[in-house]
XYZ file of C-alpha atoms in Angstrom:
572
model
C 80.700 119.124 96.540
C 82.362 122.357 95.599
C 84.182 122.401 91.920
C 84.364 125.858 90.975
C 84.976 126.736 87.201
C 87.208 129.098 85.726
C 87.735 130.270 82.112
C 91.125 131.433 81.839
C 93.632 132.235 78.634
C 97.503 130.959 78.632
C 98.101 134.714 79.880
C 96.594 133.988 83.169
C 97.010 130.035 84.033
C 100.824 130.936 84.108
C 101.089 134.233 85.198
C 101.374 133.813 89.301
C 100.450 130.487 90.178
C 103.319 127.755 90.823
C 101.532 124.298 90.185
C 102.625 121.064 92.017
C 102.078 117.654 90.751
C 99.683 115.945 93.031
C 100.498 112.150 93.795
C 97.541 110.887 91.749
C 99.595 112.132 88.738
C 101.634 109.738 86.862
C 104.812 111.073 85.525
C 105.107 113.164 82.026
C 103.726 110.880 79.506
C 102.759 112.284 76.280
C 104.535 111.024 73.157
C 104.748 112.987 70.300
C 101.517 111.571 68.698
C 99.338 113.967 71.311
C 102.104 116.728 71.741
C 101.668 116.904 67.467
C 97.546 116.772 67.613
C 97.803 119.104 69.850
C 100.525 122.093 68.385
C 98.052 120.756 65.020
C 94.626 121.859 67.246
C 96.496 125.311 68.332
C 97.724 126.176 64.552
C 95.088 125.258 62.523
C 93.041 128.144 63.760
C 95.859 130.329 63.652
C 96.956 129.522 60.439
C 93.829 130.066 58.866
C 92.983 133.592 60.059
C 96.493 134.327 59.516
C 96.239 134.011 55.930
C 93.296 136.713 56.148
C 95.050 139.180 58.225
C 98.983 138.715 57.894
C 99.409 142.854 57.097
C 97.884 144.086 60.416
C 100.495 144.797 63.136
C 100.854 142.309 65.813
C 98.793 143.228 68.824
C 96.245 142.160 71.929
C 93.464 144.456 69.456
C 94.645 142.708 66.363
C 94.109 139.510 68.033
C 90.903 140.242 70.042
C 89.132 141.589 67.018
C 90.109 139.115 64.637
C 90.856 135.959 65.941
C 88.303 133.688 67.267
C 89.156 132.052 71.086
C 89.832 128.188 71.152
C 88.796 125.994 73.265
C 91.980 123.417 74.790
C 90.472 121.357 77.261
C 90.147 121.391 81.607
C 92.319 120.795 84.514
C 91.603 120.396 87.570
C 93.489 121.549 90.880
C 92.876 122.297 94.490
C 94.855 123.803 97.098
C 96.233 122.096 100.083
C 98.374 124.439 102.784
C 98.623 126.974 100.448
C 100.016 125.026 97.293
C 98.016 124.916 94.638
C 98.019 120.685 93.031
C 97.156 119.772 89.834
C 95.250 116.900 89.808
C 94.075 116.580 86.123
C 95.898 117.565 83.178
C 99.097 117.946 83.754
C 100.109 116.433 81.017
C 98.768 119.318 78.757
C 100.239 121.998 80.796
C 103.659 120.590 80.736
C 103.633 120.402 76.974
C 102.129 123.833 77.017
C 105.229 125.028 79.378
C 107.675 123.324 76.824
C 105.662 125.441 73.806
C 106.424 128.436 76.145
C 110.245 127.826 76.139
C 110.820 127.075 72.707
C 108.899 130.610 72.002
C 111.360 132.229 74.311
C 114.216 130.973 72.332
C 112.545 131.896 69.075
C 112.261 135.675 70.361
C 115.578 135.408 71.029
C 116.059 134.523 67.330
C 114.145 137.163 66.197
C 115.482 140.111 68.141
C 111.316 140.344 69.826
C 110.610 143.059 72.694
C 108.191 139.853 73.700
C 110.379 138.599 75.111
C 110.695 139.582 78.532
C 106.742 138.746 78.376
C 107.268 134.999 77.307
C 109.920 134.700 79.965
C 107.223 135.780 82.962
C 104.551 132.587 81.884
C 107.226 130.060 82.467
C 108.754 131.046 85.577
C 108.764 133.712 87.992
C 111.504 135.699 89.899
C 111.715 135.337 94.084
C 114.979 136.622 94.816
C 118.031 135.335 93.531
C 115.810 131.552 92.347
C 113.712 130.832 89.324
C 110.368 128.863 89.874
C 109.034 126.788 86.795
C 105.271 127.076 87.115
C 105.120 124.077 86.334
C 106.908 122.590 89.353
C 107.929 119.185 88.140
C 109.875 118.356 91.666
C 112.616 116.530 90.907
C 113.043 117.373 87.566
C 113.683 121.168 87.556
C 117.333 120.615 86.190
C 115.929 119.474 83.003
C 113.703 121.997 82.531
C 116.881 124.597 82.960
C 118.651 123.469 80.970
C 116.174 123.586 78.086
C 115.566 126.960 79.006
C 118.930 127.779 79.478
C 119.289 126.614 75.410
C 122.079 123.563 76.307
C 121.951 120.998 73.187
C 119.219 118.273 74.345
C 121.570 115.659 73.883
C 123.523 117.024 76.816
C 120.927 117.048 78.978
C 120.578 114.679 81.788
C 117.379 112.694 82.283
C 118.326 110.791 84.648
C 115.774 111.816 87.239
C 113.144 109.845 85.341
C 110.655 109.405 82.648
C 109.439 112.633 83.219
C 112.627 114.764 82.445
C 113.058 112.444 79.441
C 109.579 112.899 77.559
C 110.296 116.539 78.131
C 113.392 116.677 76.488
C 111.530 114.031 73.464
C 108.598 116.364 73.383
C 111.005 119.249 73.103
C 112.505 118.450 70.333
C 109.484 117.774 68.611
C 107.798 120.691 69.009
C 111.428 123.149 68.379
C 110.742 121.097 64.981
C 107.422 122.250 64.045
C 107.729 126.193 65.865
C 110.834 126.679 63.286
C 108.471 125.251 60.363
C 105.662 127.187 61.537
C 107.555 130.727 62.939
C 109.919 131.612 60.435
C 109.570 135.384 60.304
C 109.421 138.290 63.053
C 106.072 139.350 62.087
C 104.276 135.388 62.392
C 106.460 134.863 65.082
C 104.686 137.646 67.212
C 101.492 137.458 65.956
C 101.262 133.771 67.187
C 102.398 134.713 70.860
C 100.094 137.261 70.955
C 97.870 134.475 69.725
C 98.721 131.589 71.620
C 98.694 133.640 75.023
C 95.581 135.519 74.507
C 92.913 133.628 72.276
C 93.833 129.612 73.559
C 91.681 129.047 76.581
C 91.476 126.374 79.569
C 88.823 126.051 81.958
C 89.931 125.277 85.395
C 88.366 123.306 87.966
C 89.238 123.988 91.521
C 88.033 120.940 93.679
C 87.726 120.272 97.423
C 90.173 118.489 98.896
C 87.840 115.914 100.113
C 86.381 115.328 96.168
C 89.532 115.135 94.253
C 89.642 111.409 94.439
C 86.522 110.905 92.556
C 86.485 114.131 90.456
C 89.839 112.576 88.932
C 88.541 109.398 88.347
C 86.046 110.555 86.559
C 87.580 113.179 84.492
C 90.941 111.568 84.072
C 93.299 113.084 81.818
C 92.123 112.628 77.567
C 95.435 112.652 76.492
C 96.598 109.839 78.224
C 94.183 107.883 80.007
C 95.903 106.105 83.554
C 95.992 102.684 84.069
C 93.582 101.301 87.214
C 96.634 101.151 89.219
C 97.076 104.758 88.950
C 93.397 105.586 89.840
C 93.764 103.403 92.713
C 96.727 105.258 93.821
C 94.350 108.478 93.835
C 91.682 106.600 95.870
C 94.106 105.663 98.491
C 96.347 108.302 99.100
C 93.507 110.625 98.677
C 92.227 109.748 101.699
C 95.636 110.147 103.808
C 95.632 114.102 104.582
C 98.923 115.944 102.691
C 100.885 115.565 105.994
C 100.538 112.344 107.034
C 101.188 111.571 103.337
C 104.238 113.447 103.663
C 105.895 112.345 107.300
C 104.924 107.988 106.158
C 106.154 109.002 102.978
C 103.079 106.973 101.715
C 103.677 108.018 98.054
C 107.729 106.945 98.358
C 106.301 103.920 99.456
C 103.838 103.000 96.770
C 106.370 104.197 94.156
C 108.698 102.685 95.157
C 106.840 99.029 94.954
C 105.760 100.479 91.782
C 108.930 101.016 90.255
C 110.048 97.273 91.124
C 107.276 95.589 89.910
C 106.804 98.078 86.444
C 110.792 97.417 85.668
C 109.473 93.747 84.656
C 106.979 95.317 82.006
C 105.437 98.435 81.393
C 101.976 98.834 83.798
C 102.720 95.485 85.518
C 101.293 96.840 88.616
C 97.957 96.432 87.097
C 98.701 92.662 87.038
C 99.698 92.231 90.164
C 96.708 93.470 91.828
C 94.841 91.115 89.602
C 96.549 88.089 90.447
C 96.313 89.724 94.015
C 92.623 90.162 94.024
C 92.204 86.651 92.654
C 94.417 84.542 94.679
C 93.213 86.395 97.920
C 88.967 86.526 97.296
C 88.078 84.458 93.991
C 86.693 81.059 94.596
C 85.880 80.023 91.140
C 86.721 81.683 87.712
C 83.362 83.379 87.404
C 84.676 85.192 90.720
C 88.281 86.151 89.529
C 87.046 87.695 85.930
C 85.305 90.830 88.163
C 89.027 91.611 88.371
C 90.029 91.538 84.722
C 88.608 95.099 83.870
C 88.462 97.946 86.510
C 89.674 96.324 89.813
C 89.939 99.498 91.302
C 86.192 99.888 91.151
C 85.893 96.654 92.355
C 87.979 96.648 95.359
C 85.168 99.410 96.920
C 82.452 97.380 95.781
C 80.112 97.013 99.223
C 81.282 93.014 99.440
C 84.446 93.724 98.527
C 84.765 96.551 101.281
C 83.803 93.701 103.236
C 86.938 92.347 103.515
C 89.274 94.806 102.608
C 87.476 97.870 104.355
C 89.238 100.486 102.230
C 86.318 102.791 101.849
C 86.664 105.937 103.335
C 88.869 104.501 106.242
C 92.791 106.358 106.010
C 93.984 104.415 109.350
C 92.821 101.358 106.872
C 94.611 102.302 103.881
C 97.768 102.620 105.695
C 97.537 99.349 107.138
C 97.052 97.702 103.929
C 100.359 100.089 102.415
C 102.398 99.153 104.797
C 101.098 95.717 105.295
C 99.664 93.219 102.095
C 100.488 95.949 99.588
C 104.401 95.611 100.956
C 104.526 92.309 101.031
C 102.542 90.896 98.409
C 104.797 93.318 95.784
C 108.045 92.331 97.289
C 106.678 88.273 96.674
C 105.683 89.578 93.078
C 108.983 90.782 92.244
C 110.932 87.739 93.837
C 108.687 85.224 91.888
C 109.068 86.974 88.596
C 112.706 87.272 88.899
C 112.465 83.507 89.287
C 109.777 83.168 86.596
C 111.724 84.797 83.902
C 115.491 83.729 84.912
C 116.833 80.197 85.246
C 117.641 80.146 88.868
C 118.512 76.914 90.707
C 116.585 77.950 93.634
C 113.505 78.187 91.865
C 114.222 76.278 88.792
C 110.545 75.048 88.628
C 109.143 78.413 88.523
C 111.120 79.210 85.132
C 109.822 75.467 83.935
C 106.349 77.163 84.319
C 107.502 80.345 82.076
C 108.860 77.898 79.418
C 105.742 76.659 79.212
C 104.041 79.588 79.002
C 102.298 79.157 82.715
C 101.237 82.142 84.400
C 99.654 80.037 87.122
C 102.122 80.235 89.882
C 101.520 84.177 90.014
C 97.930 83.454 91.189
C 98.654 80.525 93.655
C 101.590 81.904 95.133
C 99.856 85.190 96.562
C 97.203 82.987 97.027
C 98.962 80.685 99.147
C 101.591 82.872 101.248
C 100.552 84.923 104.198
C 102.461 88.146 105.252
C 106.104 87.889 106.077
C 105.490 83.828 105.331
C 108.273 81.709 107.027
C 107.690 79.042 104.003
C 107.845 81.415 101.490
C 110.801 79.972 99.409
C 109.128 76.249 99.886
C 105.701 77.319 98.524
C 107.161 78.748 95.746
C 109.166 75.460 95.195
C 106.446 73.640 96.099
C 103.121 75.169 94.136
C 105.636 75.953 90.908
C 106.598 72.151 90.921
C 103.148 71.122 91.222
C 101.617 73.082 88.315
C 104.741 71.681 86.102
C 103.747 68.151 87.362
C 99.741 68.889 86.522
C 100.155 70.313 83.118
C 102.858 67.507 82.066
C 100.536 64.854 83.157
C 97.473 66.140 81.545
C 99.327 66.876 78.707
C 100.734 63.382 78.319
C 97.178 61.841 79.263
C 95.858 63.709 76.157
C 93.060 65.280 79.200
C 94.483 69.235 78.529
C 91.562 71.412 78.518
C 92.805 75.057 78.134
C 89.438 76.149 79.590
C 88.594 73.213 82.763
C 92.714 73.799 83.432
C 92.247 77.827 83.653
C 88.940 76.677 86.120
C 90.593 74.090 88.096
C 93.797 76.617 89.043
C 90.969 78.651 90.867
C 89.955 75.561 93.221
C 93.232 75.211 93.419
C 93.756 78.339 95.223
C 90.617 78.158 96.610
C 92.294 74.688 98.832
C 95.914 76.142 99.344
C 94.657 79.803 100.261
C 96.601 80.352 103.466
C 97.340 77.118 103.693
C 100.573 74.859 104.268
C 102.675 72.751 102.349
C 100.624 69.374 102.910
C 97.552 70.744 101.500
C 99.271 71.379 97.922
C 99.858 68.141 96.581
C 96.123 66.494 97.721
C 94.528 69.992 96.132
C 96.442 69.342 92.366
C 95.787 65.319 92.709
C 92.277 66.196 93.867
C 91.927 68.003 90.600
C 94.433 66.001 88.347
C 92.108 62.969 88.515
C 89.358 64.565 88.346
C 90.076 66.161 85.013
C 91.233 62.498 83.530
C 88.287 60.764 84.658
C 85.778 63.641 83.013
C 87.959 63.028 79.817
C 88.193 59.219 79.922
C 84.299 59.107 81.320
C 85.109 56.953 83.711
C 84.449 56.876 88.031
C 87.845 57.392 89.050
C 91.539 57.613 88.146
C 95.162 57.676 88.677
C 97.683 60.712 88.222
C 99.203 58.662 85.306
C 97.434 55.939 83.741
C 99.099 54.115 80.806
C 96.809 53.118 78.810
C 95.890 57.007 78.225
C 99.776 57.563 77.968
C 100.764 55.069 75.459
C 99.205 56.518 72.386
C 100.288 60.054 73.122
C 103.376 61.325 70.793
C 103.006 63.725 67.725
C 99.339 65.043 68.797
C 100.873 66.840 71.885
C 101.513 70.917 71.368
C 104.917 71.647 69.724
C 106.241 73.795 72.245
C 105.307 70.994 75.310
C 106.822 68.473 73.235
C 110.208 70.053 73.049
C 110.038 70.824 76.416
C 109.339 67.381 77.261
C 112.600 65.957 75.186
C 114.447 69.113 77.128
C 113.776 68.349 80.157
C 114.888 64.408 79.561
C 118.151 65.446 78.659
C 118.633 67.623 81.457
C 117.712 64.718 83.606
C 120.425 62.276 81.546
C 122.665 65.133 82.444
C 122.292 65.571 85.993
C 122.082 62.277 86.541
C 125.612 61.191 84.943
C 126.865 64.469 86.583
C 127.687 66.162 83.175
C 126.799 69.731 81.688
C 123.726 69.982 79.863
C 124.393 69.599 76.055
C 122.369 72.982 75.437
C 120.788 75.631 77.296
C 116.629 74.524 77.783
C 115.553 77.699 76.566
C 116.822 76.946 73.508
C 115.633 73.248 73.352
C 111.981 75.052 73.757
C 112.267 78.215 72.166
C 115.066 77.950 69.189
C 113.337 76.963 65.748
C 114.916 78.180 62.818
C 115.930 76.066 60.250
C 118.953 75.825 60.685
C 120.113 76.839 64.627
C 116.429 75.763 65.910
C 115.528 72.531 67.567
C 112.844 70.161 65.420
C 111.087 66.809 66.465
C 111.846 64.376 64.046
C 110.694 60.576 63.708
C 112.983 58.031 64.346
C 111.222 55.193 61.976
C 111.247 57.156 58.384
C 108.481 56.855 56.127
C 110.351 54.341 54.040
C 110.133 51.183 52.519
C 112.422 49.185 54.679
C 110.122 50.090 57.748
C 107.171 49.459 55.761
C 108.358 45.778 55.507
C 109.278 45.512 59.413
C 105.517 46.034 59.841
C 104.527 43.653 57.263
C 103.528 46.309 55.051
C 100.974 47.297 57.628
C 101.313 51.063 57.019
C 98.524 51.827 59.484
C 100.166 50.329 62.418
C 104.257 52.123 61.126
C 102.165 55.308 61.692
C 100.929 54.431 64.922
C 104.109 53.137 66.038
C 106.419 55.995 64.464
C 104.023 58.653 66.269
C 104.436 57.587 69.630
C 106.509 59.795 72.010
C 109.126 57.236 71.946
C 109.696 57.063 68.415
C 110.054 60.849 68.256
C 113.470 62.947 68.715
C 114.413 66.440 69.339
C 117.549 67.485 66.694
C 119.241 70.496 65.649
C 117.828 72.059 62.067
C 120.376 70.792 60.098
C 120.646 66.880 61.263
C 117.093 66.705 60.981
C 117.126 67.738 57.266
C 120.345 65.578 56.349
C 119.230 62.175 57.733
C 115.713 62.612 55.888
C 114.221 59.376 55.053
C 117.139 57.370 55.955
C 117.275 53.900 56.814
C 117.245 53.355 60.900
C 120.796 52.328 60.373
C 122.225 55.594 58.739
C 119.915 57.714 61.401
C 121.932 56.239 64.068
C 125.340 57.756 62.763
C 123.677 61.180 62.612
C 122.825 60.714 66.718
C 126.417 60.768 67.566
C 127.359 64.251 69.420
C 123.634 65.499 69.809
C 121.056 65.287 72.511
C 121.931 62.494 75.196
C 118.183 61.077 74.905
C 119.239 60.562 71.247
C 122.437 59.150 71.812
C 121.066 56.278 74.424
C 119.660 54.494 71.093
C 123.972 54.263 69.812
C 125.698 51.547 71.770
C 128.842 53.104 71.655
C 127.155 55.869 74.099
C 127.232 52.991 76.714
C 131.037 52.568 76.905
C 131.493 55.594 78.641
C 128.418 56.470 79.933
């Protein structure tokens, strides 16, 4: 491997050298946190040697003899067709380029002959253009206009994250220059300074090595996400114009883009649920993918079956092919996951609950371009409601044997067709309430586990349960819901929130019902059919009422509570 290194000041890494942004780069990330550590690094030095030497004239001897060189970190490049890439650290060089403009608007301010000097290490002059060094493609109107001086509130960033950190990252360091620069004399002292004495090593790679080189070094100031390293490892191996004429990066940021609008670095879980669904057998198997995946995925077994090692006819298969697909099936099932839609309403049952299961079993169970995709969504999301209600109301929930049963689960349905679902959960459903009740065998729903279940179950399953029984009433006498189900499961405040309260009160007229048997009004008064779900404030004003009194306060809530009036009946 060839990496040749190369000590060069600010002077020289911008001087005649127009740098691309290679695909393995992610956009412009820095936040103000390492664009402030770092202007902190670059002044502290200068500050101090400053105070020791503020009456010599401003000069490259001044500077050489008196103030010491500093260190600012490594990036890494290589050359493809005659462009030179940056493949590591462009994240300090871009905040070094906005330094660079912000000192070419103070020299402005301070009437500098350096001026013309500061201009040439941000862009150069070929013909009648400008070209930024730093050749952010796509985002070069940004960068004008905060050379050009325009107010950054005018500026338009609508070309992406990059061209809006810039602008951010501007502003932040125009803050601390004006602090810092105030007078003619600092002012050129520091530029002298800054391009002379702050130093960068560069690394110029192989084309064939960058891959690894990047992985390895990555970039300190903000360290990229697995999905981003496995972007390098698989477009690195594409040569630059294949990569061009598939548009293989378009492709992969584009599926990026879709599936990151849902959360920031979703990507990354995708290709774990991905990697599960697709080659985990058991749990043990899956949690190789909870760390770095992208390591794992060219593991010698794993290359096995997905042969992405060294193989670019490979790589574009799997672009084109399960990477396509299975990101396009992400972004449909989260859309359906996080929005009540009646096509998939039993896919945002499983996000009310808190269920990330169908993420895993879905990919696990669809094949590419899958003619039942729609009905194994349906299907697997309406099973893993129906297997977590009924262990639930069996009192058999394990968090732990329900996280290991969802991967022999996938395990049965991998690939797999509709009829296979339903004996896979069952198979597993039973078996779960049989370990609990240490018995042989057992049904899906056994009564005798169901009776005593009630005020034990988990708060947020027990207003779902009540939810969902008034959205059946609804349906089922063809009227609207009385409120929306997210807020049945979700609302809680005192007074707007949904509460369970007991229909038999701790009181002393129930006491006597029971014949003073206050062991057995508990029992009774705990059971899921003694509880209700009520808005805040009914459930504080009927209190320890008699049964009689509660009954008035049912009137105009829930439908499940309302069935206990008889006047509901008339109606109804």
């Amino acid at each position: 491997m060839d990496i040749s290194p190369d000590k060069q000041n600010i002077d020289r890494v911008f001087s005649n050298t127009a740098y691309y942004i290679d695909f393995y780069q992610r956009d412009y990330r820095w936040t103000d946190e390492p664009v402030l550590r770092l202007l902190d690094d670059i002044f502290h030095k200068f500050k101090e040697q400053y105070a020791r030497s503020s009456d010599l004239d401003p000069g490259e001897e001044t500077i050489t003899a008196y103030y010491p060189w500093y260190y600012l970190n490594t990036y890494v490049t290589n050359v493809v067709d005659g462009r030179v890439y940056v493949v590591d650290g462009q994240q300090r060089l871009t905040t070094l380029s906005l330094i660079l403009i912000k000192l070419h608007h103070l020299a402005k301010l301070h009437g500098s002959k350096l001026a013309g000097w500061i201009d040439l290490k941000i862009a150069g002059q070929a013909g009648f253009k400008q070209n930024f060094w730093m050749n952010h493609v796509g985002h070069t109107a940004a960068l004008q206009a905060l050379f050009d001086g325009l107010d950054t509130k005018t500026i338009d960033v609508s070309s992406g994250t990059t061209a809006q950190n810039m602008v951010k990252n501007y502003q932040t360091i125009a803050v601390c220059l004006d602090k810092e620069l105030k007078d003619k004399h600092r002012f050129e002292t520091f530029v002298f300074y800054f391009l002379h004495r702050l130093v960068l090593i560069n690394l110029a790679v192989e084309q064939t090595d960058v891959s690894m080189v990047f992985e390895v070094i990555n970039d300190r100031g903000v360290r990229l996400r697995p999905y981003e390293i496995l972007k390098g490892k698989l477009l690195g191996q594409i040569n630059k114009i294949e990569l061009d004429s598939g548009d293989y990066n378009g492709l992969w940021e584009g599926r990026a883009a879709a599936v990151n609008a849902f959360k920031e670095d979703e990507l990354d879980s995708f290709f774990r649920f991905y990697l599960k669904g697709k080659f985990a057998t058991t749990r043990k198997e899956g949690q190789r993918f909870d760390g770095d995946y992208h390591r794992a995925m060219f593991a010698p077994d794993m290359d096995g079956q997905l042969g992405l090692l060294h193989s670019p006819a490979k790589v574009k298969t799997f672009l084109k092919g399960d990477f396509s697909y299975y990101t396009d099936l992400y972004v449909k099932l989260q859309k359906a996951y996080r929005a009540d839609q009646k096509a998939f309403r039993a896919a945002y049952y499983n996000f009310l609950l808190n269920l990330d299961a169908p993420f895993l079993l879905v990919l696990s169970a669809c094949v590419p371009n899958d003619p039942d995709e729609d009905a194994k969504i349906r299907t697997i999301a309406s099973e893993i409601d129906r297997y977590f209600s009924l262990l639930q109301l069996q009192s058999a929930y394990d968090s732990n044997e329900f996280a290991d049963s969802l991967f022999r689960i996938s395990a049965a349905i991998r690939g797999n067709n509709l009829e296979t679902f339903r004996p896979a959960f069952d198979s597993e459903l039973t078996a779960m309430i049989a370990a609990r009740r240490n018995v042989q065998d057992a049904e899906p729903l056994s009564y005798a586990a169901f009776r005593q279940t009630g005020i034990n179950l988990n708060t947020r399953f027990k207003r779902y349960f009540f939810a969902r029984v008034d959205e059946f009433l609804a349906s089922k006498m063809n009227m609207s819901p009385t409120h929306p189900i997210y807020d049945l499961v979700f609302n809680a405040g005192a007074r707007t929130g949904f509460h369970i309260e007991h229909i038999l009160a701790w009181n002393d007229e129930n006491r006597t019902l029971f014949n003073g048997d206050e062991e057995r009004l508990e029992q009774e008064r705990n059971r899921l059919g003694g509880l209700l779900l009520l808005k805040g404030k009914d459930n504080i004003a009927i209190g320890n009422q008699p049964y009689s009194e509660k009954l008035k306060a049912y009137a105009n809530t829930l439908y499940w509570n309302e069935t206990l009036r008889a006047d509901s009946y008339k109606s109804k």
